[in-house]
Amino acid sequence: MADLNLDPQLMSHSPSPRGGSVTLPSRSLEDPDAGSGSEDEVDGAKEGDNDDTAGKKRRKLNLWKCKQCREARKKCLPEDRVWPGQKCIRCLQHRPGELECSKPEMNTRTRGKNVPKDKDTTLDARRSKTASTPDRSEPKRVASDIEDLDSETAHNRPVPITIKRIKRERQGTLMESVIEKKETSAEKEQPPAVLYLPLAEDQFRILQLEPGKKDEMLKCSFLVESINSPLDYEAISYLWGGNNNTQQLTFREIELLDDQQPPKSYHIFIRSNLHSALHSLRHPTRLRRFWVDALCINRSNEDEVNHQVAMKSLIFYNAENLCFWLGDDPSYRAAIAFIPQIVDLKEVDKLVNEQSMVEKWLSFVTLLKNNVFSRLWLVQEVAIAWNVTLHCGASTIHYTDFVDAVTIFLSCRKHISTLFRADEKNPRTLTDQKIVMVERFIDITTNALRRDPQDSQGQGKSVQRLLNLEALVSNLSDLSSGKHVDRIYSVLALAKDGPPLFDAWKATSEGSLRIDYGKSVLDVYQDFFIHVVTNSQTLDIMCRRWATCVPEKEASLPTWIRPLQSSLQPPIDSKASERTDYDRTDADSLVGIPDHRWYNAAKNTKATFRIGLPAASNEKGKGKEKVLFVRGFRLDTISRLGPRAAEGIILYEWLQLGGCILSDEVDTVPEPFWRTIVADRGPNGSNVPSWYRRAFLYCLAESTPNGDINTKGLIKACEAGSTLVVDFLQRVQSVIWNRKFLVSEGRLIGLAPMAAQERDVICILYGCSVPVVLREITVKGETFWQLVGECYVHGKMDGEAMEGRDPDDPMATEEFEIR
């Protein structure tokens, strides 16, 4: 069915088999082809009017056209336009949005026989068109049929690879050339509201994808089912934008049918990434049913959004399979083809030692850097689904095989790094931040839930949740979400202290942490903080950076909610040095991961806190910034600060403040100093190795002429030699990166946040495992505190400051009002 909304020019003309025509230039009555044939044929007639012999075959139309006009058989004007830079008129005036114009190319199509002027031009032109069309289109149709038959295996769901592997070949079809349409507003992809019938409490929609060949438009319809006993369906997980950073957001057209008899069709635009997934998953002969969040939820109805998003856990749990769409990049397909070799344990040693395998490992690393693994919502979807298959075009692999391949890759990373160096490839691409994201994605999706192995889908909901909400939000802080509140909502169903896993969508489900997109970001974040502190009885969450950076015009977050980039933190100059995607941006948190404390500065005391409103505020209700009242005591005051350790460099000024004595013969390094730059711990909170001192002396001997220790340069120089020095330097970077060296009035030394200033106060708060830096603020006669961040104070990290102090003694404690 033609969509009249695509081009307003079509509305003034009768539709033709080729999709309509545009207004043509006026022609003289002597023109034999006037009023008949397509636009290209008219142009061709003009070109061949001087032919002497009737019925002579014309060689070609000799028309310069862009790709869009050539496929639509429309004029491409102006003929003298300049490329690149100038689009044709049709692409510019296309509605609802401009088309992607391209470089004009010569049209090489040939035309049928000419018609003498003394014959019936209308009848003979129709016969000529009928006779010539099969000759032009039949070979293409036959090839399409063959490809559809060959791609039948692409629709067979993959199973985990067994030890005795069977070599499987999958041959897919190339996706047809389609018109891509750029849009700036997400509203354009929302289907008309008439397609969405109201849902009962236990109902949800399923997208029915009709069969079709590769060159046919996608045709879909909705089916409303009960969540308690639905028809068999699959779910699709995909990245709403593009799967890599170079893709632009584009939209493609599909046909959506309503439930009327006969059904009425609507032509809508969906994001190209989803279009590619549906096109690849469409079966040539059978109807397939999918749940797709972008289409199956009426996004214009907030109540339905809240209800259906809360039901997602049960929707993915009941799905027969989850199709995890990776995109259609050739490098991803090469990686999927490589995975069976990686999981074949007999071949692993060969793969990590043969130079010919470098390109295959590079394609695998490219797959791991796919942006799809950086999205928070997909973690819940994969974790809950019973069966997950990864798809890239016609290539597929089971998720368990992908997980095994990644864990084998991580185990063999040092060997692969050696392989990369020998081939002059950068080995640091194996350890960048996106690889860390994949590690966390896999860790949560495979370990957040425990299922009964005797239970099968549909026989019960024996799923045990193993992680609390604080652990999920903290461990996945590097992953991204489309909405600020999804930082919490996306993992709520996986948390053991969250709402009921399969009943959160019911009206009887209660609790402050329920999915409600009507709540403000400030309210959701404050409710999360209160929930965590109440359940854990600790204040460590106030030291972790977990919140999305919310623009101040949307919400003003209190300082005890730590965004991924603090408002007190000066912006990092990205031009100061060459940055790559594997550079870290900040030091690791000192509080470690939830339930695994690395320090015990408050000596196991429980958090004493209360939440209130500012004393000068007369406003009450939702959306208001709250005040955190906590108890603790002042430890000391910062008197001097060294410069920020940009790029993890140990600065000469730090050595001076730390009491290091440098000479031409023997360097003297106080033990508190070298222990401070590693925070007196090894990796993952382990005891500090004694050889760290020796490693630091080695690095000191390799300092720059101005006395700095360039940790990045030394790592690069030592990668092929001393792995111990590299391990030490990586630990140093994880501790000092963008922090400042502090000296207190009481001669304590330590590490302070980047935003710290002299005269800031170092405090021990009850229930917090590390000291914090607070700043006293006075505004209009009202005094309160701001949280600057966590800090390391040597000799005060394991409860030493709590000796002889009674937390219940009001004379020994102080209440801090933190805003």
Coordinates of N, CA and C in Angstrom, one line a residue, residues 490-640:
S490 N 16.5 0.1 35.4 CA 16.9 -1.0 34.5 C 17.4 -2.3 35.2
V491 N 17.9 -2.1 36.5 CA 18.4 -3.3 37.2 C 17.5 -3.6 38.4
L492 N 16.4 -2.9 38.5 CA 15.5 -3.1 39.7 C 15.0 -4.5 39.8
A493 N 14.7 -5.1 38.7 CA 14.1 -6.5 38.7 C 15.1 -7.5 39.1
L494 N 16.4 -7.3 39.0 CA 17.5 -8.2 39.3 C 17.9 -8.2 40.8
A495 N 17.5 -7.1 41.5 CA 18.0 -6.9 42.8 C 17.2 -7.8 43.8
K496 N 17.9 -8.4 44.7 CA 17.2 -9.2 45.8 C 16.4 -8.4 46.7
D497 N 16.8 -7.1 46.9 CA 16.0 -6.2 47.7 C 15.1 -5.3 46.9
G498 N 14.9 -5.6 45.7 CA 13.9 -4.9 44.8 C 12.5 -5.4 44.9
P499 N 11.6 -4.9 44.1 CA 10.2 -5.5 44.2 C 10.2 -6.9 43.7
P500 N 9.1 -7.6 43.9 CA 9.0 -9.0 43.5 C 9.3 -9.2 42.0
L501 N 10.1 -10.2 41.7 CA 10.6 -10.3 40.3 C 9.6 -10.4 39.3
F502 N 8.5 -11.2 39.5 CA 7.5 -11.4 38.5 C 6.1 -10.7 38.9
D503 N 6.1 -10.0 40.0 CA 4.8 -9.3 40.4 C 4.9 -7.8 40.5
A504 N 6.0 -7.3 40.0 CA 6.2 -5.8 40.2 C 5.2 -5.0 39.3
W505 N 4.6 -5.6 38.3 CA 3.7 -4.9 37.5 C 2.3 -4.9 38.0
K506 N 2.0 -5.7 39.1 CA 0.7 -5.8 39.6 C 0.4 -4.5 40.5
A507 N -0.9 -4.1 40.5 CA -1.2 -2.9 41.2 C -1.0 -3.1 42.7
T508 N -1.0 -4.3 43.2 CA -0.8 -4.6 44.7 C 0.6 -4.4 45.1
S509 N 1.6 -4.4 44.1 CA 3.0 -4.3 44.5 C 3.3 -2.9 45.1
E510 N 3.9 -2.9 46.2 CA 4.2 -1.6 46.9 C 5.7 -1.4 47.0
G511 N 6.1 -0.3 47.5 CA 7.4 0.1 47.7 C 7.8 1.4 47.1
S512 N 8.8 2.1 47.7 CA 9.1 3.4 47.1 C 9.9 3.3 45.8
L513 N 10.6 2.1 45.6 CA 11.3 1.9 44.4 C 10.5 1.1 43.4
R514 N 9.5 1.7 42.9 CA 8.7 1.2 41.8 C 8.9 2.0 40.5
I515 N 8.8 1.3 39.4 CA 9.0 2.1 38.1 C 7.9 3.1 38.0
D516 N 8.3 4.3 37.9 CA 7.3 5.4 37.8 C 8.0 6.5 37.0
Y517 N 7.8 6.6 35.7 CA 8.5 7.7 34.9 C 7.9 9.1 35.2
G518 N 6.9 9.1 36.0 CA 6.3 10.4 36.4 C 7.1 11.1 37.5
K519 N 8.0 10.3 38.2 CA 8.8 10.9 39.3 C 10.0 11.6 38.7
S520 N 10.4 12.6 39.4 CA 11.6 13.4 39.0 C 12.9 12.6 39.2
V521 N 13.9 12.9 38.5 CA 15.2 12.3 38.7 C 15.7 12.5 40.1
L522 N 15.5 13.6 40.7 CA 15.9 13.9 42.1 C 15.2 13.0 43.1
D523 N 13.9 12.8 42.9 CA 13.2 11.9 43.8 C 13.7 10.5 43.7
V524 N 13.9 10.0 42.5 CA 14.3 8.6 42.3 C 15.7 8.4 42.9
Y525 N 16.6 9.3 42.6 CA 18.0 9.1 43.2 C 18.0 9.2 44.7
Q526 N 17.2 10.2 45.3 CA 17.2 10.3 46.7 C 16.5 9.0 47.3
D527 N 15.5 8.5 46.7 CA 14.8 7.3 47.2 C 15.8 6.1 47.2
F528 N 16.6 6.0 46.1 CA 17.6 5.0 46.0 C 18.6 5.1 47.1
F529 N 19.1 6.3 47.3 CA 20.1 6.5 48.4 C 19.6 6.1 49.8
I530 N 18.4 6.5 50.1 CA 17.8 6.2 51.4 C 17.6 4.7 51.5
H531 N 17.1 4.0 50.4 CA 16.9 2.6 50.4 C 18.2 1.9 50.7
V532 N 19.3 2.3 50.0 CA 20.6 1.6 50.2 C 21.1 1.8 51.6
V533 N 21.1 3.0 52.1 CA 21.7 3.2 53.5 C 20.8 2.5 54.5
T534 N 19.5 2.5 54.3 CA 18.6 1.8 55.3 C 18.9 0.3 55.3
N535 N 19.1 -0.3 54.2 CA 19.3 -1.7 54.1 C 20.7 -2.2 54.5
S536 N 21.7 -1.4 54.1 CA 23.1 -1.8 54.3 C 23.6 -1.3 55.7
Q537 N 23.0 -0.2 56.2 CA 23.5 0.4 57.4 C 24.9 1.0 57.3
T538 N 25.2 1.3 56.0 CA 26.6 2.0 55.8 C 26.3 3.2 54.9
L539 N 27.4 4.1 54.9 CA 27.3 5.3 54.1 C 28.3 5.2 52.9
D540 N 28.7 4.0 52.6 CA 29.7 3.9 51.5 C 29.2 4.4 50.1
I541 N 27.8 4.3 50.0 CA 27.2 4.7 48.7 C 27.5 6.2 48.4
M542 N 27.7 7.0 49.5 CA 28.0 8.4 49.2 C 29.4 8.7 48.7
C543 N 30.2 7.6 48.7 CA 31.6 7.8 48.2 C 31.7 7.2 46.7
R544 N 30.7 6.5 46.3 CA 30.7 5.9 45.0 C 30.1 6.8 43.9
R545 N 30.7 6.9 42.8 CA 30.2 7.7 41.7 C 29.3 6.7 40.9
W546 N 28.0 6.9 41.0 CA 27.0 6.0 40.3 C 25.9 6.8 39.5
A547 N 25.7 8.0 39.9 CA 24.5 8.7 39.3 C 24.9 9.3 37.9
T548 N 23.9 9.3 37.0 CA 24.1 10.0 35.7 C 24.3 11.5 35.9
C549 N 25.2 12.1 35.1 CA 25.4 13.5 35.2 C 24.2 14.2 34.7
V550 N 23.4 14.8 35.6 CA 22.1 15.4 35.3 C 22.4 16.9 35.1
P551 N 21.9 17.5 34.0 CA 22.1 19.0 33.8 C 21.4 19.7 34.9
E552 N 21.9 20.8 35.3 CA 21.4 21.6 36.5 C 20.0 22.1 36.2
K553 N 19.7 22.3 34.9 CA 18.3 22.8 34.6 C 17.3 21.7 34.8
E554 N 17.7 20.4 34.8 CA 16.8 19.3 35.1 C 16.6 19.0 36.6
A555 N 17.8 19.0 37.3 CA 17.8 18.7 38.7 C 19.1 19.2 39.3
S556 N 19.0 19.7 40.5 CA 20.2 20.0 41.3 C 20.4 19.0 42.3
L557 N 21.4 18.1 42.1 CA 21.6 17.0 43.0 C 22.4 17.4 44.2
P558 N 22.0 16.9 45.4 CA 22.9 17.2 46.6 C 24.2 16.5 46.4
T559 N 25.2 17.0 47.2 CA 26.6 16.5 47.0 C 26.7 15.1 47.5
W560 N 25.8 14.6 48.3 CA 25.9 13.2 48.8 C 25.3 12.2 47.8
I561 N 24.9 12.7 46.7 CA 24.6 11.8 45.5 C 25.7 12.1 44.5
R562 N 26.6 11.1 44.3 CA 27.8 11.3 43.6 C 27.6 11.0 42.1
P563 N 27.6 12.0 41.2 CA 27.5 11.8 39.8 C 28.8 11.2 39.2
L564 N 28.8 10.7 38.0 CA 30.0 10.1 37.4 C 31.0 11.2 37.2
Q565 N 30.6 12.5 37.1 CA 31.5 13.6 37.1 C 31.0 14.7 38.0
S566 N 31.8 15.0 39.1 CA 31.3 15.9 40.1 C 31.2 17.3 39.6
S567 N 30.2 18.0 40.1 CA 30.0 19.4 39.8 C 31.1 20.3 40.4
L568 N 31.8 19.8 41.4 CA 32.9 20.5 42.0 C 34.2 20.2 41.3
Q569 N 34.2 19.2 40.4 CA 35.4 18.8 39.7 C 35.6 19.6 38.5
P570 N 36.8 20.2 38.4 CA 37.0 21.0 37.2 C 37.0 20.1 35.9
P571 N 36.6 20.7 34.8 CA 36.5 19.8 33.6 C 37.9 19.5 33.2
I572 N 38.1 18.3 32.6 CA 39.4 17.8 32.1 C 39.6 18.3 30.7
D573 N 40.7 18.9 30.5 CA 41.0 19.4 29.1 C 41.4 18.2 28.2
S574 N 40.5 17.9 27.3 CA 40.7 16.8 26.5 C 41.8 17.0 25.5
K575 N 42.2 18.3 25.3 CA 43.3 18.7 24.3 C 44.6 18.7 25.0
A576 N 44.6 18.5 26.3 CA 45.9 18.6 27.0 C 46.9 17.5 26.6
S577 N 46.3 16.4 26.2 CA 47.2 15.2 25.8 C 46.4 14.4 24.8
E578 N 47.0 13.5 24.1 CA 46.4 12.6 23.2 C 45.6 11.6 24.0
R579 N 44.3 11.5 23.8 CA 43.5 10.5 24.6 C 43.1 9.4 23.6
T580 N 43.0 8.2 24.2 CA 42.5 7.1 23.4 C 41.4 6.5 24.2
D581 N 40.6 5.5 23.6 CA 39.5 4.9 24.2 C 39.9 4.0 25.4
Y582 N 41.2 3.7 25.5 CA 41.6 2.8 26.6 C 42.2 3.5 27.8
D583 N 42.2 4.9 27.7 CA 42.7 5.6 28.9 C 41.6 5.6 30.0
R584 N 42.0 5.5 31.2 CA 41.1 5.7 32.3 C 40.8 7.2 32.5
T585 N 39.7 7.5 33.1 CA 39.3 8.9 33.3 C 39.4 9.3 34.8
D586 N 39.4 8.3 35.7 CA 39.4 8.6 37.1 C 40.0 7.5 37.9
A587 N 40.4 7.7 39.2 CA 40.9 6.7 40.0 C 39.8 5.7 40.5
D588 N 40.1 4.5 40.9 CA 39.1 3.6 41.4 C 38.6 4.1 42.8
S589 N 37.4 3.7 43.1 CA 36.8 4.1 44.4 C 37.6 3.4 45.5
L590 N 37.7 4.0 46.6 CA 38.5 3.5 47.8 C 37.6 2.5 48.6
V591 N 36.2 2.6 48.4 CA 35.4 1.8 49.3 C 35.2 0.4 48.7
G592 N 35.7 0.1 47.5 CA 35.6 -1.2 47.0 C 34.2 -1.5 46.5
I593 N 33.9 -2.7 46.4 CA 32.5 -3.1 46.0 C 31.7 -3.5 47.2
P594 N 30.4 -3.3 47.1 CA 29.5 -3.6 48.2 C 29.7 -5.0 48.8
D595 N 29.6 -5.1 50.1 CA 29.8 -6.3 50.9 C 31.2 -6.8 50.9
H596 N 32.1 -6.1 50.3 CA 33.5 -6.5 50.3 C 34.4 -5.2 50.6
R597 N 34.3 -4.7 51.8 CA 35.0 -3.5 52.2 C 36.5 -3.7 52.2
W598 N 37.2 -2.7 51.7 CA 38.7 -2.8 51.7 C 39.3 -2.1 52.9
Y599 N 38.5 -1.2 53.5 CA 39.0 -0.5 54.7 C 37.9 -0.5 55.8
N600 N 38.3 0.0 57.0 CA 37.4 0.0 58.1 C 37.6 1.2 59.0
A601 N 37.6 2.3 58.4 CA 38.0 3.5 59.1 C 37.1 3.8 60.3
A602 N 35.8 3.5 60.2 CA 34.8 3.8 61.2 C 34.6 2.6 62.1
K603 N 35.4 1.5 61.9 CA 35.5 0.4 62.8 C 34.1 -0.3 63.0
N604 N 33.5 -0.7 61.9 CA 32.2 -1.5 61.9 C 31.0 -0.8 62.6
T605 N 31.1 0.6 62.7 CA 30.0 1.3 63.3 C 28.9 1.3 62.2
K606 N 27.6 1.4 62.7 CA 26.5 1.5 61.8 C 26.2 3.0 61.5
A607 N 25.6 3.2 60.3 CA 25.3 4.5 59.9 C 24.2 5.2 60.8
T608 N 24.5 6.4 61.2 CA 23.5 7.1 62.0 C 23.1 8.3 61.1
F609 N 21.9 8.3 60.6 CA 21.5 9.3 59.6 C 20.0 9.6 59.7
R610 N 19.7 10.7 59.2 CA 18.3 11.1 59.0 C 18.2 12.0 57.8
I611 N 17.0 12.0 57.2 CA 16.8 12.9 56.0 C 15.8 13.9 56.3
G612 N 16.0 15.2 55.9 CA 15.1 16.3 56.2 C 15.2 17.3 55.1
L613 N 14.5 18.4 55.3 CA 14.5 19.5 54.3 C 15.3 20.6 54.9
P614 N 15.9 21.5 54.1 CA 16.7 22.6 54.6 C 15.8 23.5 55.6
A615 N 16.5 24.0 56.6 CA 15.8 24.7 57.6 C 15.0 25.9 57.1
A616 N 15.6 26.6 56.1 CA 15.0 27.8 55.5 C 14.0 27.5 54.5
S617 N 13.7 26.2 54.2 CA 12.8 25.9 53.1 C 11.4 25.7 53.7
N618 N 10.4 26.4 53.1 CA 9.0 26.2 53.5 C 8.3 25.3 52.5
E619 N 9.0 24.8 51.5 CA 8.3 24.0 50.5 C 8.4 22.5 50.9
K620 N 7.4 21.8 50.7 CA 7.3 20.4 50.9 C 6.8 19.6 49.7
G621 N 7.1 18.4 49.7 CA 6.6 17.6 48.6 C 7.7 17.0 47.7
K622 N 7.3 16.5 46.6 CA 8.2 15.8 45.7 C 9.0 16.8 44.9
G623 N 10.2 16.3 44.4 CA 11.0 17.1 43.6 C 11.8 18.1 44.3
K624 N 11.9 18.0 45.7 CA 12.7 19.0 46.5 C 14.0 18.3 46.9
E625 N 15.1 19.1 46.9 CA 16.3 18.6 47.4 C 16.3 18.4 48.9
K626 N 16.7 17.2 49.3 CA 16.7 16.9 50.7 C 18.1 17.1 51.4
V627 N 18.1 17.1 52.7 CA 19.3 17.3 53.4 C 19.6 16.0 54.2
L628 N 20.9 15.6 54.2 CA 21.4 14.4 54.9 C 22.0 14.8 56.2
F629 N 21.6 14.3 57.3 CA 22.2 14.5 58.6 C 22.9 13.3 59.0
V630 N 24.2 13.3 59.2 CA 25.0 12.2 59.6 C 25.8 12.5 60.8
R631 N 26.3 11.5 61.6 CA 27.1 11.8 62.7 C 28.5 11.2 62.5
G632 N 29.5 11.9 63.1 CA 30.9 11.5 63.1 C 31.7 12.5 63.8
F633 N 33.0 12.6 63.4 CA 33.9 13.6 64.1 C 34.9 14.1 63.1
R634 N 35.5 15.2 63.4 CA 36.6 15.8 62.6 C 37.9 15.1 62.9
L635 N 38.6 14.7 61.9 CA 39.9 14.1 62.1 C 41.0 15.1 62.0
D636 N 41.0 15.9 61.0 CA 42.0 16.9 60.8 C 41.6 17.9 59.7
T637 N 42.5 18.8 59.4 CA 42.2 19.8 58.4 C 43.3 19.8 57.4
I638 N 43.0 19.9 56.1 CA 44.0 19.9 55.0 C 44.8 21.3 55.1
S639 N 46.1 21.2 55.1 CA 46.9 22.4 55.2 C 47.6 22.6 53.8
R640 N 48.0 21.5 53.2 CA 48.7 21.7 51.9 C 48.3 20.6 50.9

